[in-house]
């Protein structure tokens, strides 16, 4: 399995201030491989339809390079213009999405992403896994909107993982050693139990050595503890039907 695609490595290569030791693995590659492995291991344990939502910069190659299992439906939420150019370049290079899977694009520009996902067939009554890497997040309010979106649509027990930009974390908490509590509060307000993933531990598990320079981006994985909006609606309808059946039985007894 490839650690990082050429398209994904471009931002890292241009941003690097000094040559990278070939014996060391860039943090971005460690994050990418961790996300790759979690996505595949999670969907492999989902029976039937497997829903994957990718919040990206429009150049994510995961739909093409990963070995997705049968009946995987992938929703890419990203800037429309970038996605179209990247997709055409990938097709010209011969890249293809597995024939047994479905790949759907949702432009990130419209404010009604929830409605667009629903219209494309996303089902909040089925398990899903969401990943964010490279998605343009400008403010904390932007990320809170994403959390609200995932929290509203992801079924209880679903997962959300990815990277939170370093600049956003530094802006909100500065240099104080309270990252864990800040993350806990941020995610729990939307029904998620979150865990910060240490890059050094990932490198150790993969038999790699991370680069010595600071990366800053926060890698996380979070589990949805609340019911999705679809689950709540299903529960409401079921309760109403039970109450109606009980009223009819009681009327017949009278």
GROMACS .gro file of C-alpha atoms in nm:
model
  254
    1UNK     CA    1   0.000   0.000   0.000
    2UNK     CA    2   0.137   0.341  -0.093
    3UNK     CA    3   0.196   0.573   0.200
    4UNK     CA    4   0.121   0.896   0.015
    5UNK     CA    5   0.019   0.966  -0.341
    6UNK     CA    6   0.214   1.208  -0.558
    7UNK     CA    7  -0.071   1.458  -0.548
    8UNK     CA    8  -0.090   1.441  -0.170
    9UNK     CA    9   0.286   1.492  -0.128
   10UNK     CA   10   0.305   1.812  -0.336
   11UNK     CA   11   0.198   2.050  -0.055
   12UNK     CA   12   0.446   1.886   0.182
   13UNK     CA   13   0.737   1.906  -0.064
   14UNK     CA   14   0.683   2.274  -0.136
   15UNK     CA   15   0.640   2.358   0.233
   16UNK     CA   16   0.952   2.177   0.353
   17UNK     CA   17   1.221   2.416   0.481
   18UNK     CA   18   1.506   2.163   0.458
   19UNK     CA   19   1.574   1.825   0.295
   20UNK     CA   20   1.408   1.530   0.467
   21UNK     CA   21   1.626   1.247   0.593
   22UNK     CA   22   1.540   0.947   0.371
   23UNK     CA   23   1.544   0.726   0.681
   24UNK     CA   24   1.267   0.934   0.838
   25UNK     CA   25   0.897   0.936   0.751
   26UNK     CA   26   0.715   1.273   0.722
   27UNK     CA   27   0.430   1.319   0.969
   28UNK     CA   28   0.187   1.374   0.683
   29UNK     CA   29   0.266   1.029   0.544
   30UNK     CA   30   0.218   0.873   0.888
   31UNK     CA   31  -0.119   1.046   0.922
   32UNK     CA   32  -0.221   0.939   0.572
   33UNK     CA   33  -0.134   0.575   0.630
   34UNK     CA   34  -0.311   0.574   0.967
   35UNK     CA   35  -0.627   0.718   0.809
   36UNK     CA   36  -0.602   0.475   0.517
   37UNK     CA   37  -0.575   0.174   0.746
   38UNK     CA   38  -0.858   0.287   0.975
   39UNK     CA   39  -1.088   0.352   0.681
   40UNK     CA   40  -1.028   0.009   0.529
   41UNK     CA   41  -1.040  -0.186   0.857
   42UNK     CA   42  -1.364  -0.013   0.959
   43UNK     CA   43  -1.554  -0.058   0.632
   44UNK     CA   44  -1.439  -0.420   0.612
   45UNK     CA   45  -1.636  -0.492   0.931
   46UNK     CA   46  -1.956  -0.324   0.810
   47UNK     CA   47  -2.213  -0.564   0.665
   48UNK     CA   48  -2.382  -0.469   0.338
   49UNK     CA   49  -2.359  -0.109   0.218
   50UNK     CA   50  -2.047   0.068   0.344
   51UNK     CA   51  -2.059   0.449   0.362
   52UNK     CA   52  -1.737   0.653   0.355
   53UNK     CA   53  -1.737   1.033   0.362
   54UNK     CA   54  -1.411   1.209   0.270
   55UNK     CA   55  -1.369   1.579   0.347
   56UNK     CA   56  -1.073   1.675   0.127
   57UNK     CA   57  -0.896   1.946  -0.069
   58UNK     CA   58  -1.027   1.795  -0.392
   59UNK     CA   59  -0.708   1.601  -0.468
   60UNK     CA   60  -0.758   1.296  -0.246
   61UNK     CA   61  -0.661   0.977  -0.430
   62UNK     CA   62  -0.805   0.732  -0.175
   63UNK     CA   63  -1.106   0.635  -0.392
   64UNK     CA   64  -0.860   0.523  -0.663
   65UNK     CA   65  -0.559   0.374  -0.481
   66UNK     CA   66  -0.714   0.186  -0.187
   67UNK     CA   67  -0.860  -0.165  -0.214
   68UNK     CA   68  -1.217  -0.086  -0.114
   69UNK     CA   69  -1.443  -0.383  -0.037
   70UNK     CA   70  -1.757  -0.466  -0.232
   71UNK     CA   71  -2.051  -0.223  -0.195
   72UNK     CA   72  -1.846   0.071  -0.066
   73UNK     CA   73  -2.007   0.408  -0.140
   74UNK     CA   74  -1.769   0.703  -0.114
   75UNK     CA   75  -1.882   1.064  -0.084
   76UNK     CA   76  -1.613   1.326  -0.153
   77UNK     CA   77  -1.683   1.671  -0.007
   78UNK     CA   78  -1.434   1.919  -0.152
   79UNK     CA   79  -1.394   2.241  -0.357
   80UNK     CA   80  -1.565   2.171  -0.689
   81UNK     CA   81  -1.314   2.337  -0.922
   82UNK     CA   82  -1.012   2.161  -0.770
   83UNK     CA   83  -1.194   1.827  -0.768
   84UNK     CA   84  -1.283   1.846  -1.138
   85UNK     CA   85  -0.925   1.924  -1.243
   86UNK     CA   86  -0.774   1.655  -1.018
   87UNK     CA   87  -1.029   1.394  -1.128
   88UNK     CA   88  -0.960   1.460  -1.495
   89UNK     CA   89  -0.584   1.430  -1.435
   90UNK     CA   90  -0.634   1.099  -1.254
   91UNK     CA   91  -0.854   0.964  -1.533
   92UNK     CA   92  -0.600   1.072  -1.794
   93UNK     CA   93  -0.338   0.877  -1.596
   94UNK     CA   94  -0.558   0.567  -1.606
   95UNK     CA   95  -0.675   0.573  -1.243
   96UNK     CA   96  -1.011   0.404  -1.178
   97UNK     CA   97  -1.248   0.356  -0.887
   98UNK     CA   98  -1.321  -0.015  -0.822
   99UNK     CA   99  -1.615  -0.130  -1.036
  100UNK     CA  100  -1.797  -0.272  -0.732
  101UNK     CA  101  -1.791   0.068  -0.557
  102UNK     CA  102  -1.963   0.403  -0.606
  103UNK     CA  103  -1.786   0.740  -0.592
  104UNK     CA  104  -1.994   1.058  -0.556
  105UNK     CA  105  -1.881   1.420  -0.531
  106UNK     CA  106  -2.044   1.687  -0.313
  107UNK     CA  107  -1.918   2.045  -0.375
  108UNK     CA  108  -1.810   2.202  -0.046
  109UNK     CA  109  -1.909   2.554  -0.154
  110UNK     CA  110  -2.288   2.529  -0.100
  111UNK     CA  111  -2.404   2.577   0.258
  112UNK     CA  112  -2.652   2.288   0.234
  113UNK     CA  113  -2.408   1.997   0.233
  114UNK     CA  114  -2.637   1.793   0.459
  115UNK     CA  115  -2.920   1.813   0.208
  116UNK     CA  116  -2.682   1.735  -0.080
  117UNK     CA  117  -2.551   1.422   0.095
  118UNK     CA  118  -2.905   1.305   0.163
  119UNK     CA  119  -3.002   1.365  -0.199
  120UNK     CA  120  -2.704   1.156  -0.311
  121UNK     CA  121  -2.829   0.865  -0.100
  122UNK     CA  122  -2.644   0.892   0.232
  123UNK     CA  123  -2.837   0.701   0.500
  124UNK     CA  124  -2.804   0.808   0.863
  125UNK     CA  125  -2.959   0.480   0.974
  126UNK     CA  126  -2.654   0.290   0.851
  127UNK     CA  127  -2.295   0.289   0.984
  128UNK     CA  128  -2.047   0.530   0.827
  129UNK     CA  129  -1.691   0.650   0.867
  130UNK     CA  130  -1.583   1.006   0.800
  131UNK     CA  131  -1.231   1.135   0.735
  132UNK     CA  132  -1.095   1.487   0.705
  133UNK     CA  133  -0.751   1.567   0.562
  134UNK     CA  134  -0.666   1.874   0.359
  135UNK     CA  135  -1.020   2.012   0.371
  136UNK     CA  136  -1.005   2.395   0.376
  137UNK     CA  137  -1.085   2.503   0.733
  138UNK     CA  138  -1.054   2.879   0.777
  139UNK     CA  139  -1.182   2.931   1.133
  140UNK     CA  140  -1.287   2.735   1.440
  141UNK     CA  141  -1.647   2.812   1.343
  142UNK     CA  142  -1.585   2.630   1.012
  143UNK     CA  143  -1.467   2.319   1.193
  144UNK     CA  144  -1.760   2.337   1.435
  145UNK     CA  145  -1.991   2.340   1.133
  146UNK     CA  146  -1.820   2.022   1.012
  147UNK     CA  147  -1.860   1.861   1.355
  148UNK     CA  148  -2.227   1.954   1.354
  149UNK     CA  149  -2.269   1.804   1.005
  150UNK     CA  150  -2.102   1.476   1.101
  151UNK     CA  151  -2.280   1.466   1.436
  152UNK     CA  152  -2.617   1.512   1.267
  153UNK     CA  153  -2.564   1.250   0.997
  154UNK     CA  154  -2.339   0.983   1.147
  155UNK     CA  155  -2.516   0.688   1.307
  156UNK     CA  156  -2.436   0.604   1.669
  157UNK     CA  157  -2.113   0.405   1.676
  158UNK     CA  158  -1.979   0.560   1.355
  159UNK     CA  159  -1.631   0.712   1.339
  160UNK     CA  160  -1.480   1.048   1.242
  161UNK     CA  161  -1.103   1.076   1.206
  162UNK     CA  162  -0.843   1.295   1.044
  163UNK     CA  163  -0.629   1.601   1.104
  164UNK     CA  164  -0.706   1.931   1.272
  165UNK     CA  165  -0.485   2.214   1.136
  166UNK     CA  166  -0.202   2.317   1.369
  167UNK     CA  167  -0.267   2.689   1.326
  168UNK     CA  168  -0.626   2.646   1.442
  169UNK     CA  169  -0.522   2.460   1.756
  170UNK     CA  170  -0.249   2.713   1.836
  171UNK     CA  171  -0.488   3.002   1.785
  172UNK     CA  172  -0.744   2.854   2.023
  173UNK     CA  173  -0.526   2.717   2.304
  174UNK     CA  174  -0.190   2.889   2.246
  175UNK     CA  175   0.102   2.711   2.410
  176UNK     CA  176  -0.094   2.585   2.711
  177UNK     CA  177  -0.075   2.210   2.781
  178UNK     CA  178  -0.453   2.163   2.770
  179UNK     CA  179  -0.496   2.021   2.421
  180UNK     CA  180  -0.671   1.706   2.542
  181UNK     CA  181  -0.930   1.890   2.750
  182UNK     CA  182  -0.993   2.140   2.469
  183UNK     CA  183  -1.044   1.859   2.218
  184UNK     CA  184  -1.268   1.667   2.460
  185UNK     CA  185  -1.493   1.969   2.510
  186UNK     CA  186  -1.501   2.055   2.138
  187UNK     CA  187  -1.598   1.706   2.025
  188UNK     CA  188  -1.821   1.605   2.316
  189UNK     CA  189  -2.041   1.908   2.250
  190UNK     CA  190  -2.136   1.732   1.926
  191UNK     CA  191  -2.167   1.383   2.073
  192UNK     CA  192  -1.818   1.249   2.002
  193UNK     CA  193  -1.568   1.075   2.226
  194UNK     CA  194  -1.230   1.178   2.084
  195UNK     CA  195  -0.877   1.042   2.112
  196UNK     CA  196  -0.561   1.221   1.998
  197UNK     CA  197  -0.325   0.995   1.804
  198UNK     CA  198   0.050   1.029   1.865
  199UNK     CA  199   0.264   1.027   1.550
  200UNK     CA  200   0.556   0.867   1.733
  201UNK     CA  201   0.335   0.573   1.830
  202UNK     CA  202   0.215   0.534   1.471
  203UNK     CA  203   0.574   0.537   1.345
  204UNK     CA  204   0.669   0.272   1.601
  205UNK     CA  205   0.376   0.050   1.501
  206UNK     CA  206   0.475   0.074   1.135
  207UNK     CA  207   0.846   0.028   1.203
  208UNK     CA  208   0.917   0.383   1.088
  209UNK     CA  209   1.098   0.686   1.227
  210UNK     CA  210   0.919   1.024   1.216
  211UNK     CA  211   1.099   1.341   1.107
  212UNK     CA  212   1.244   1.539   1.394
  213UNK     CA  213   1.090   1.875   1.302
  214UNK     CA  214   0.755   1.977   1.451
  215UNK     CA  215   0.443   1.901   1.247
  216UNK     CA  216   0.172   2.053   1.461
  217UNK     CA  217  -0.140   1.912   1.297
  218UNK     CA  218  -0.348   1.713   1.543
  219UNK     CA  219  -0.438   1.360   1.432
  220UNK     CA  220  -0.755   1.229   1.597
  221UNK     CA  221  -1.019   0.959   1.590
  222UNK     CA  222  -1.364   1.009   1.741
  223UNK     CA  223  -1.662   0.780   1.799
  224UNK     CA  224  -2.019   0.904   1.768
  225UNK     CA  225  -2.208   0.842   2.093
  226UNK     CA  226  -2.541   0.997   1.995
  227UNK     CA  227  -2.815   0.900   1.753
  228UNK     CA  228  -2.811   1.060   1.409
  229UNK     CA  229  -3.102   1.274   1.294
  230UNK     CA  230  -3.225   0.981   1.083
  231UNK     CA  231  -3.210   0.748   1.383
  232UNK     CA  232  -3.401   0.998   1.593
  233UNK     CA  233  -3.668   1.030   1.324
  234UNK     CA  234  -3.696   0.651   1.297
  235UNK     CA  235  -3.727   0.625   1.676
  236UNK     CA  236  -3.995   0.898   1.677
  237UNK     CA  237  -4.202   0.724   1.409
  238UNK     CA  238  -4.171   0.389   1.585
  239UNK     CA  239  -4.284   0.542   1.915
  240UNK     CA  240  -4.584   0.708   1.750
  241UNK     CA  241  -4.682   0.382   1.582
  242UNK     CA  242  -4.658   0.191   1.912
  243UNK     CA  243  -4.870   0.455   2.086
  244UNK     CA  244  -5.130   0.445   1.807
  245UNK     CA  245  -5.145   0.063   1.823
  246UNK     CA  246  -5.185   0.083   2.201
  247UNK     CA  247  -5.470   0.335   2.170
  248UNK     CA  248  -5.651   0.115   1.918
  249UNK     CA  249  -5.617  -0.193   2.140
  250UNK     CA  250  -5.751  -0.001   2.437
  251UNK     CA  251  -6.048   0.128   2.234
  252UNK     CA  252  -6.139  -0.227   2.125
  253UNK     CA  253  -6.139  -0.343   2.488
  254UNK     CA  254  -6.389  -0.072   2.575
   0.00000   0.00000   0.00000
